[in-house]
Amino acid sequence: LDATGGVQLDIEKTRNMMLFFASKCKDLFKVKLMKLLWYSDALHFQRHNISMSGLVYQHMPMGALPIANFDLMNLVEVETLIDDYNEAVSYRILPCSDFSEDVFTEEELQTLYAVVNKFKDYNGRKIAQYIHKEVAYTKTKECDLIPFSLAKLIRPIETV
């Protein structure tokens, strides 16, 4: 339960969380999206003792990353960008018209808005640097699961 935040994985809710962030953040890329998901789950757990999505997160070099994150990308429309010069691939999440607020409680929507208001202007690198200072990150090692008991200790995020 400490790995999932006390809920079973909810694919429909996870998909709509991703679509919510794609609709609220200009040029949303995968690295930033994965951190927004973690902050949403962590903040909701901090406030209500339960996560939103049921995703399990690992400590990775760029911050918290859901297990099976590549599979998650199949839930939304993604544009793959290839930088031949740097031999890098990035994934931009495209906003989609079938986002549904109905899958969320009022408390969950408040959590999503608090997270997007805090981080909407951060890029992937900046949000990764921010997460590197969280207790949940500093108290775990690379590839460790990040327990929600530590995620509960995130720094304050303003309420909407």
mmCIF file with all atom_site columns, C-alpha atoms in Angstrom:
data_model
loop_
_atom_site.group_PDB
_atom_site.id
_atom_site.type_symbol
_atom_site.label_atom_id
_atom_site.label_alt_id
_atom_site.label_comp_id
_atom_site.label_asym_id
_atom_site.label_entity_id
_atom_site.label_seq_id
_atom_site.pdbx_PDB_ins_code
_atom_site.Cartn_x
_atom_site.Cartn_y
_atom_site.Cartn_z
_atom_site.occupancy
_atom_site.B_iso_or_equiv
_atom_site.pdbx_formal_charge
_atom_site.auth_seq_id
_atom_site.auth_comp_id
_atom_site.auth_asym_id
_atom_site.auth_atom_id
_atom_site.pdbx_PDB_model_num
ATOM 1   C CA . LEU A 1 1   ? 0.000   0.000  0.000   1.00 0.00 ? 1   LEU A CA 1
ATOM 2   C CA . ASP A 1 2   ? 2.882   2.360  0.665   1.00 0.00 ? 2   ASP A CA 1
ATOM 3   C CA . ALA A 1 3   ? 4.003   1.909  -2.956  1.00 0.00 ? 3   ALA A CA 1
ATOM 4   C CA . THR A 1 4   ? 0.585   2.655  -4.502  1.00 0.00 ? 4   THR A CA 1
ATOM 5   C CA . GLY A 1 5   ? -0.681  5.285  -2.096  1.00 0.00 ? 5   GLY A CA 1
ATOM 6   C CA . GLY A 1 6   ? -3.465  3.002  -0.902  1.00 0.00 ? 6   GLY A CA 1
ATOM 7   C CA . VAL A 1 7   ? -5.363  2.629  -4.186  1.00 0.00 ? 7   VAL A CA 1
ATOM 8   C CA . GLN A 1 8   ? -5.365  0.225  -7.104  1.00 0.00 ? 8   GLN A CA 1
ATOM 9   C CA . LEU A 1 9   ? -4.093  1.484  -10.433 1.00 0.00 ? 9   LEU A CA 1
ATOM 10  C CA . ASP A 1 10  ? -6.838  3.464  -12.170 1.00 0.00 ? 10  ASP A CA 1
ATOM 11  C CA . ILE A 1 11  ? -5.981  3.699  -15.868 1.00 0.00 ? 11  ILE A CA 1
ATOM 12  C CA . GLU A 1 12  ? -8.920  5.956  -16.752 1.00 0.00 ? 12  GLU A CA 1
ATOM 13  C CA . LYS A 1 13  ? -8.057  8.423  -13.991 1.00 0.00 ? 13  LYS A CA 1
ATOM 14  C CA . THR A 1 14  ? -4.362  8.325  -14.952 1.00 0.00 ? 14  THR A CA 1
ATOM 15  C CA . ARG A 1 15  ? -5.222  9.009  -18.598 1.00 0.00 ? 15  ARG A CA 1
ATOM 16  C CA . ASN A 1 16  ? -7.408  11.957 -17.610 1.00 0.00 ? 16  ASN A CA 1
ATOM 17  C CA . MET A 1 17  ? -4.688  13.314 -15.320 1.00 0.00 ? 17  MET A CA 1
ATOM 18  C CA . MET A 1 18  ? -2.342  13.238 -18.312 1.00 0.00 ? 18  MET A CA 1
ATOM 19  C CA . LEU A 1 19  ? -4.940  14.951 -20.527 1.00 0.00 ? 19  LEU A CA 1
ATOM 20  C CA . PHE A 1 20  ? -5.601  17.567 -17.837 1.00 0.00 ? 20  PHE A CA 1
ATOM 21  C CA . PHE A 1 21  ? -1.925  18.528 -17.729 1.00 0.00 ? 21  PHE A CA 1
ATOM 22  C CA . ALA A 1 22  ? -1.654  18.494 -21.534 1.00 0.00 ? 22  ALA A CA 1
ATOM 23  C CA . SER A 1 23  ? -4.552  20.946 -21.705 1.00 0.00 ? 23  SER A CA 1
ATOM 24  C CA . LYS A 1 24  ? -3.070  23.263 -19.046 1.00 0.00 ? 24  LYS A CA 1
ATOM 25  C CA . CYS A 1 25  ? 0.656   23.246 -19.897 1.00 0.00 ? 25  CYS A CA 1
ATOM 26  C CA . LYS A 1 26  ? 2.039   24.644 -23.132 1.00 0.00 ? 26  LYS A CA 1
ATOM 27  C CA . ASP A 1 27  ? 4.423   22.184 -24.814 1.00 0.00 ? 27  ASP A CA 1
ATOM 28  C CA . LEU A 1 28  ? 4.114   19.425 -22.231 1.00 0.00 ? 28  LEU A CA 1
ATOM 29  C CA . PHE A 1 29  ? 6.901   16.885 -22.595 1.00 0.00 ? 29  PHE A CA 1
ATOM 30  C CA . LYS A 1 30  ? 7.172   13.462 -20.996 1.00 0.00 ? 30  LYS A CA 1
ATOM 31  C CA . VAL A 1 31  ? 9.774   14.334 -18.335 1.00 0.00 ? 31  VAL A CA 1
ATOM 32  C CA . LYS A 1 32  ? 7.615   17.143 -16.951 1.00 0.00 ? 32  LYS A CA 1
ATOM 33  C CA . LEU A 1 33  ? 4.421   15.085 -17.219 1.00 0.00 ? 33  LEU A CA 1
ATOM 34  C CA . MET A 1 34  ? 5.884   12.256 -15.139 1.00 0.00 ? 34  MET A CA 1
ATOM 35  C CA . LYS A 1 35  ? 6.800   14.723 -12.369 1.00 0.00 ? 35  LYS A CA 1
ATOM 36  C CA . LEU A 1 36  ? 3.344   16.320 -12.494 1.00 0.00 ? 36  LEU A CA 1
ATOM 37  C CA . LEU A 1 37  ? 1.784   12.886 -12.021 1.00 0.00 ? 37  LEU A CA 1
ATOM 38  C CA . TRP A 1 38  ? 4.026   12.209 -9.020  1.00 0.00 ? 38  TRP A CA 1
ATOM 39  C CA . TYR A 1 39  ? 3.324   15.583 -7.442  1.00 0.00 ? 39  TYR A CA 1
ATOM 40  C CA . SER A 1 40  ? -0.412  15.073 -7.946  1.00 0.00 ? 40  SER A CA 1
ATOM 41  C CA . ASP A 1 41  ? -0.330  11.689 -6.272  1.00 0.00 ? 41  ASP A CA 1
ATOM 42  C CA . ALA A 1 42  ? 2.018   12.871 -3.508  1.00 0.00 ? 42  ALA A CA 1
ATOM 43  C CA . LEU A 1 43  ? 0.052   16.043 -2.761  1.00 0.00 ? 43  LEU A CA 1
ATOM 44  C CA . HIS A 1 44  ? -3.246  14.188 -2.747  1.00 0.00 ? 44  HIS A CA 1
ATOM 45  C CA . PHE A 1 45  ? -1.724  11.591 -0.412  1.00 0.00 ? 45  PHE A CA 1
ATOM 46  C CA . GLN A 1 46  ? -0.410  14.356 1.839   1.00 0.00 ? 46  GLN A CA 1
ATOM 47  C CA . ARG A 1 47  ? -3.840  15.963 2.030   1.00 0.00 ? 47  ARG A CA 1
ATOM 48  C CA . HIS A 1 48  ? -6.122  12.890 2.077   1.00 0.00 ? 48  HIS A CA 1
ATOM 49  C CA . ASN A 1 49  ? -3.955  9.813  2.906   1.00 0.00 ? 49  ASN A CA 1
ATOM 50  C CA . ILE A 1 50  ? -4.652  8.306  -0.499  1.00 0.00 ? 50  ILE A CA 1
ATOM 51  C CA . SER A 1 51  ? -3.082  8.818  -3.931  1.00 0.00 ? 51  SER A CA 1
ATOM 52  C CA . MET A 1 52  ? -5.110  9.545  -7.042  1.00 0.00 ? 52  MET A CA 1
ATOM 53  C CA . SER A 1 53  ? -3.816  7.187  -9.723  1.00 0.00 ? 53  SER A CA 1
ATOM 54  C CA . GLY A 1 54  ? -2.403  4.140  -7.962  1.00 0.00 ? 54  GLY A CA 1
ATOM 55  C CA . LEU A 1 55  ? 0.822   4.516  -9.951  1.00 0.00 ? 55  LEU A CA 1
ATOM 56  C CA . VAL A 1 56  ? 4.021   3.187  -8.380  1.00 0.00 ? 56  VAL A CA 1
ATOM 57  C CA . TYR A 1 57  ? 7.028   5.509  -8.672  1.00 0.00 ? 57  TYR A CA 1
ATOM 58  C CA . GLN A 1 58  ? 10.760  4.834  -8.787  1.00 0.00 ? 58  GLN A CA 1
ATOM 59  C CA . HIS A 1 59  ? 13.684  7.072  -7.908  1.00 0.00 ? 59  HIS A CA 1
ATOM 60  C CA . MET A 1 60  ? 15.390  7.720  -11.240 1.00 0.00 ? 60  MET A CA 1
ATOM 61  C CA . PRO A 1 61  ? 18.093  10.235 -12.312 1.00 0.00 ? 61  PRO A CA 1
ATOM 62  C CA . MET A 1 62  ? 15.513  12.759 -13.591 1.00 0.00 ? 62  MET A CA 1
ATOM 63  C CA . GLY A 1 63  ? 13.291  12.380 -10.504 1.00 0.00 ? 63  GLY A CA 1
ATOM 64  C CA . ALA A 1 64  ? 10.250  10.267 -9.695  1.00 0.00 ? 64  ALA A CA 1
ATOM 65  C CA . LEU A 1 65  ? 9.167   8.110  -12.610 1.00 0.00 ? 65  LEU A CA 1
ATOM 66  C CA . PRO A 1 66  ? 6.137   5.801  -12.769 1.00 0.00 ? 66  PRO A CA 1
ATOM 67  C CA . ILE A 1 67  ? 6.882   2.166  -13.410 1.00 0.00 ? 67  ILE A CA 1
ATOM 68  C CA . ALA A 1 68  ? 5.852   1.290  -16.990 1.00 0.00 ? 68  ALA A CA 1
ATOM 69  C CA . ASN A 1 69  ? 6.033   4.958  -17.980 1.00 0.00 ? 69  ASN A CA 1
ATOM 70  C CA . PHE A 1 70  ? 6.515   4.079  -21.653 1.00 0.00 ? 70  PHE A CA 1
ATOM 71  C CA . ASP A 1 71  ? 3.246   2.134  -21.563 1.00 0.00 ? 71  ASP A CA 1
ATOM 72  C CA . LEU A 1 72  ? 1.513   5.187  -20.089 1.00 0.00 ? 72  LEU A CA 1
ATOM 73  C CA . MET A 1 73  ? 2.414   7.141  -23.201 1.00 0.00 ? 73  MET A CA 1
ATOM 74  C CA . ASN A 1 74  ? 0.033   4.877  -25.145 1.00 0.00 ? 74  ASN A CA 1
ATOM 75  C CA . LEU A 1 75  ? -2.888  6.386  -23.218 1.00 0.00 ? 75  LEU A CA 1
ATOM 76  C CA . VAL A 1 76  ? -2.543  9.804  -24.867 1.00 0.00 ? 76  VAL A CA 1
ATOM 77  C CA . GLU A 1 77  ? -1.651  11.305 -28.204 1.00 0.00 ? 77  GLU A CA 1
ATOM 78  C CA . VAL A 1 78  ? 2.091   11.892 -28.410 1.00 0.00 ? 78  VAL A CA 1
ATOM 79  C CA . GLU A 1 79  ? 4.319   13.634 -30.914 1.00 0.00 ? 79  GLU A CA 1
ATOM 80  C CA . THR A 1 80  ? 7.799   12.114 -31.117 1.00 0.00 ? 80  THR A CA 1
ATOM 81  C CA . LEU A 1 81  ? 10.544  14.661 -31.772 1.00 0.00 ? 81  LEU A CA 1
ATOM 82  C CA . ILE A 1 82  ? 13.976  13.510 -32.887 1.00 0.00 ? 82  ILE A CA 1
ATOM 83  C CA . ASP A 1 83  ? 17.030  15.709 -32.542 1.00 0.00 ? 83  ASP A CA 1
ATOM 84  C CA . ASP A 1 84  ? 19.527  14.144 -34.959 1.00 0.00 ? 84  ASP A CA 1
ATOM 85  C CA . TYR A 1 85  ? 22.285  16.490 -33.860 1.00 0.00 ? 85  TYR A CA 1
ATOM 86  C CA . ASN A 1 86  ? 22.145  15.424 -30.196 1.00 0.00 ? 86  ASN A CA 1
ATOM 87  C CA . GLU A 1 87  ? 20.772  11.944 -30.928 1.00 0.00 ? 87  GLU A CA 1
ATOM 88  C CA . ALA A 1 88  ? 17.936  12.639 -28.515 1.00 0.00 ? 88  ALA A CA 1
ATOM 89  C CA . VAL A 1 89  ? 14.268  11.715 -28.630 1.00 0.00 ? 89  VAL A CA 1
ATOM 90  C CA . SER A 1 90  ? 11.584  13.647 -26.784 1.00 0.00 ? 90  SER A CA 1
ATOM 91  C CA . TYR A 1 91  ? 7.867   13.105 -26.461 1.00 0.00 ? 91  TYR A CA 1
ATOM 92  C CA . ARG A 1 92  ? 5.387   15.969 -26.506 1.00 0.00 ? 92  ARG A CA 1
ATOM 93  C CA . ILE A 1 93  ? 1.945   15.181 -25.122 1.00 0.00 ? 93  ILE A CA 1
ATOM 94  C CA . LEU A 1 94  ? -0.802  16.687 -27.252 1.00 0.00 ? 94  LEU A CA 1
ATOM 95  C CA . PRO A 1 95  ? -4.000  18.123 -25.748 1.00 0.00 ? 95  PRO A CA 1
ATOM 96  C CA . CYS A 1 96  ? -7.051  16.063 -26.551 1.00 0.00 ? 96  CYS A CA 1
ATOM 97  C CA . SER A 1 97  ? -10.709 16.979 -26.609 1.00 0.00 ? 97  SER A CA 1
ATOM 98  C CA . ASP A 1 98  ? -11.947 13.910 -24.733 1.00 0.00 ? 98  ASP A CA 1
ATOM 99  C CA . PHE A 1 99  ? -10.628 14.929 -21.309 1.00 0.00 ? 99  PHE A CA 1
ATOM 100 C CA . SER A 1 100 ? -13.274 14.233 -18.657 1.00 0.00 ? 100 SER A CA 1
ATOM 101 C CA . GLU A 1 101 ? -13.430 16.053 -15.324 1.00 0.00 ? 101 GLU A CA 1
ATOM 102 C CA . ASP A 1 102 ? -16.159 13.624 -14.262 1.00 0.00 ? 102 ASP A CA 1
ATOM 103 C CA . VAL A 1 103 ? -13.649 10.940 -13.236 1.00 0.00 ? 103 VAL A CA 1
ATOM 104 C CA . PHE A 1 104 ? -12.334 13.229 -10.465 1.00 0.00 ? 104 PHE A CA 1
ATOM 105 C CA . THR A 1 105 ? -13.712 14.215 -7.095  1.00 0.00 ? 105 THR A CA 1
ATOM 106 C CA . GLU A 1 106 ? -13.740 17.889 -6.150  1.00 0.00 ? 106 GLU A CA 1
ATOM 107 C CA . GLU A 1 107 ? -10.726 17.249 -3.880  1.00 0.00 ? 107 GLU A CA 1
ATOM 108 C CA . GLU A 1 108 ? -8.821  15.592 -6.738  1.00 0.00 ? 108 GLU A CA 1
ATOM 109 C CA . LEU A 1 109 ? -9.517  18.543 -9.032  1.00 0.00 ? 109 LEU A CA 1
ATOM 110 C CA . GLN A 1 110 ? -8.247  20.898 -6.327  1.00 0.00 ? 110 GLN A CA 1
ATOM 111 C CA . THR A 1 111 ? -5.056  18.823 -6.162  1.00 0.00 ? 111 THR A CA 1
ATOM 112 C CA . LEU A 1 112 ? -4.583  18.894 -9.946  1.00 0.00 ? 112 LEU A CA 1
ATOM 113 C CA . TYR A 1 113 ? -5.097  22.654 -10.100 1.00 0.00 ? 113 TYR A CA 1
ATOM 114 C CA . ALA A 1 114 ? -2.690  23.240 -7.209  1.00 0.00 ? 114 ALA A CA 1
ATOM 115 C CA . VAL A 1 115 ? 0.000   21.187 -8.982  1.00 0.00 ? 115 VAL A CA 1
ATOM 116 C CA . VAL A 1 116 ? -0.500  22.806 -12.380 1.00 0.00 ? 116 VAL A CA 1
ATOM 117 C CA . ASN A 1 117 ? -0.540  26.301 -10.862 1.00 0.00 ? 117 ASN A CA 1
ATOM 118 C CA . LYS A 1 118 ? 2.766   25.594 -9.095  1.00 0.00 ? 118 LYS A CA 1
ATOM 119 C CA . PHE A 1 119 ? 4.595   23.935 -11.999 1.00 0.00 ? 119 PHE A CA 1
ATOM 120 C CA . LYS A 1 120 ? 2.965   25.042 -15.275 1.00 0.00 ? 120 LYS A CA 1
ATOM 121 C CA . ASP A 1 121 ? 5.878   27.347 -16.147 1.00 0.00 ? 121 ASP A CA 1
ATOM 122 C CA . TYR A 1 122 ? 8.599   24.844 -15.192 1.00 0.00 ? 122 TYR A CA 1
ATOM 123 C CA . ASN A 1 123 ? 10.342  22.880 -17.917 1.00 0.00 ? 123 ASN A CA 1
ATOM 124 C CA . GLY A 1 124 ? 11.373  19.249 -17.447 1.00 0.00 ? 124 GLY A CA 1
ATOM 125 C CA . ARG A 1 125 ? 14.845  20.107 -16.167 1.00 0.00 ? 125 ARG A CA 1
ATOM 126 C CA . LYS A 1 126 ? 13.605  22.682 -13.655 1.00 0.00 ? 126 LYS A CA 1
ATOM 127 C CA . ILE A 1 127 ? 10.919  20.413 -12.205 1.00 0.00 ? 127 ILE A CA 1
ATOM 128 C CA . ALA A 1 128 ? 13.466  17.571 -11.985 1.00 0.00 ? 128 ALA A CA 1
ATOM 129 C CA . GLN A 1 129 ? 15.809  19.870 -10.034 1.00 0.00 ? 129 GLN A CA 1
ATOM 130 C CA . TYR A 1 130 ? 12.923  20.801 -7.754  1.00 0.00 ? 130 TYR A CA 1
ATOM 131 C CA . ILE A 1 131 ? 12.011  17.177 -7.071  1.00 0.00 ? 131 ILE A CA 1
ATOM 132 C CA . HIS A 1 132 ? 15.651  16.326 -6.297  1.00 0.00 ? 132 HIS A CA 1
ATOM 133 C CA . LYS A 1 133 ? 15.278  18.395 -3.089  1.00 0.00 ? 133 LYS A CA 1
ATOM 134 C CA . GLU A 1 134 ? 12.244  16.471 -1.835  1.00 0.00 ? 134 GLU A CA 1
ATOM 135 C CA . VAL A 1 135 ? 12.730  14.121 1.145   1.00 0.00 ? 135 VAL A CA 1
ATOM 136 C CA . ALA A 1 136 ? 11.098  11.334 -0.881  1.00 0.00 ? 136 ALA A CA 1
ATOM 137 C CA . TYR A 1 137 ? 13.939  11.649 -3.392  1.00 0.00 ? 137 TYR A CA 1
ATOM 138 C CA . THR A 1 138 ? 16.867  12.299 -1.043  1.00 0.00 ? 138 THR A CA 1
ATOM 139 C CA . LYS A 1 139 ? 15.946  9.376  1.243   1.00 0.00 ? 139 LYS A CA 1
ATOM 140 C CA . THR A 1 140 ? 15.766  6.818  -1.581  1.00 0.00 ? 140 THR A CA 1
ATOM 141 C CA . LYS A 1 141 ? 18.402  5.448  -3.930  1.00 0.00 ? 141 LYS A CA 1
ATOM 142 C CA . GLU A 1 142 ? 18.319  5.105  -7.701  1.00 0.00 ? 142 GLU A CA 1
ATOM 143 C CA . CYS A 1 143 ? 15.769  2.482  -8.833  1.00 0.00 ? 143 CYS A CA 1
ATOM 144 C CA . ASP A 1 144 ? 14.197  2.262  -5.343  1.00 0.00 ? 144 ASP A CA 1
ATOM 145 C CA . LEU A 1 145 ? 10.433  2.537  -5.138  1.00 0.00 ? 145 LEU A CA 1
ATOM 146 C CA . ILE A 1 146 ? 9.404   5.855  -3.606  1.00 0.00 ? 146 ILE A CA 1
ATOM 147 C CA . PRO A 1 147 ? 7.071   5.110  -0.697  1.00 0.00 ? 147 PRO A CA 1
ATOM 148 C CA . PHE A 1 148 ? 4.106   7.386  -0.168  1.00 0.00 ? 148 PHE A CA 1
ATOM 149 C CA . SER A 1 149 ? 5.051   7.668  3.494   1.00 0.00 ? 149 SER A CA 1
ATOM 150 C CA . LEU A 1 150 ? 7.993   9.760  2.232   1.00 0.00 ? 150 LEU A CA 1
ATOM 151 C CA . ALA A 1 151 ? 5.981   11.428 -0.536  1.00 0.00 ? 151 ALA A CA 1
ATOM 152 C CA . LYS A 1 152 ? 3.718   12.758 2.210   1.00 0.00 ? 152 LYS A CA 1
ATOM 153 C CA . LEU A 1 153 ? 6.645   14.984 3.250   1.00 0.00 ? 153 LEU A CA 1
ATOM 154 C CA . ILE A 1 154 ? 6.707   17.088 0.054   1.00 0.00 ? 154 ILE A CA 1
ATOM 155 C CA . ARG A 1 155 ? 7.204   20.811 0.421   1.00 0.00 ? 155 ARG A CA 1
ATOM 156 C CA . PRO A 1 156 ? 4.009   22.872 0.583   1.00 0.00 ? 156 PRO A CA 1
ATOM 157 C CA . ILE A 1 157 ? 2.170   23.513 -2.675  1.00 0.00 ? 157 ILE A CA 1
ATOM 158 C CA . GLU A 1 158 ? -0.252  26.416 -2.644  1.00 0.00 ? 158 GLU A CA 1
ATOM 159 C CA . THR A 1 159 ? -3.947  25.666 -2.678  1.00 0.00 ? 159 THR A CA 1
ATOM 160 C CA . VAL A 1 160 ? -6.152  27.051 -5.443  1.00 0.00 ? 160 VAL A CA 1
#
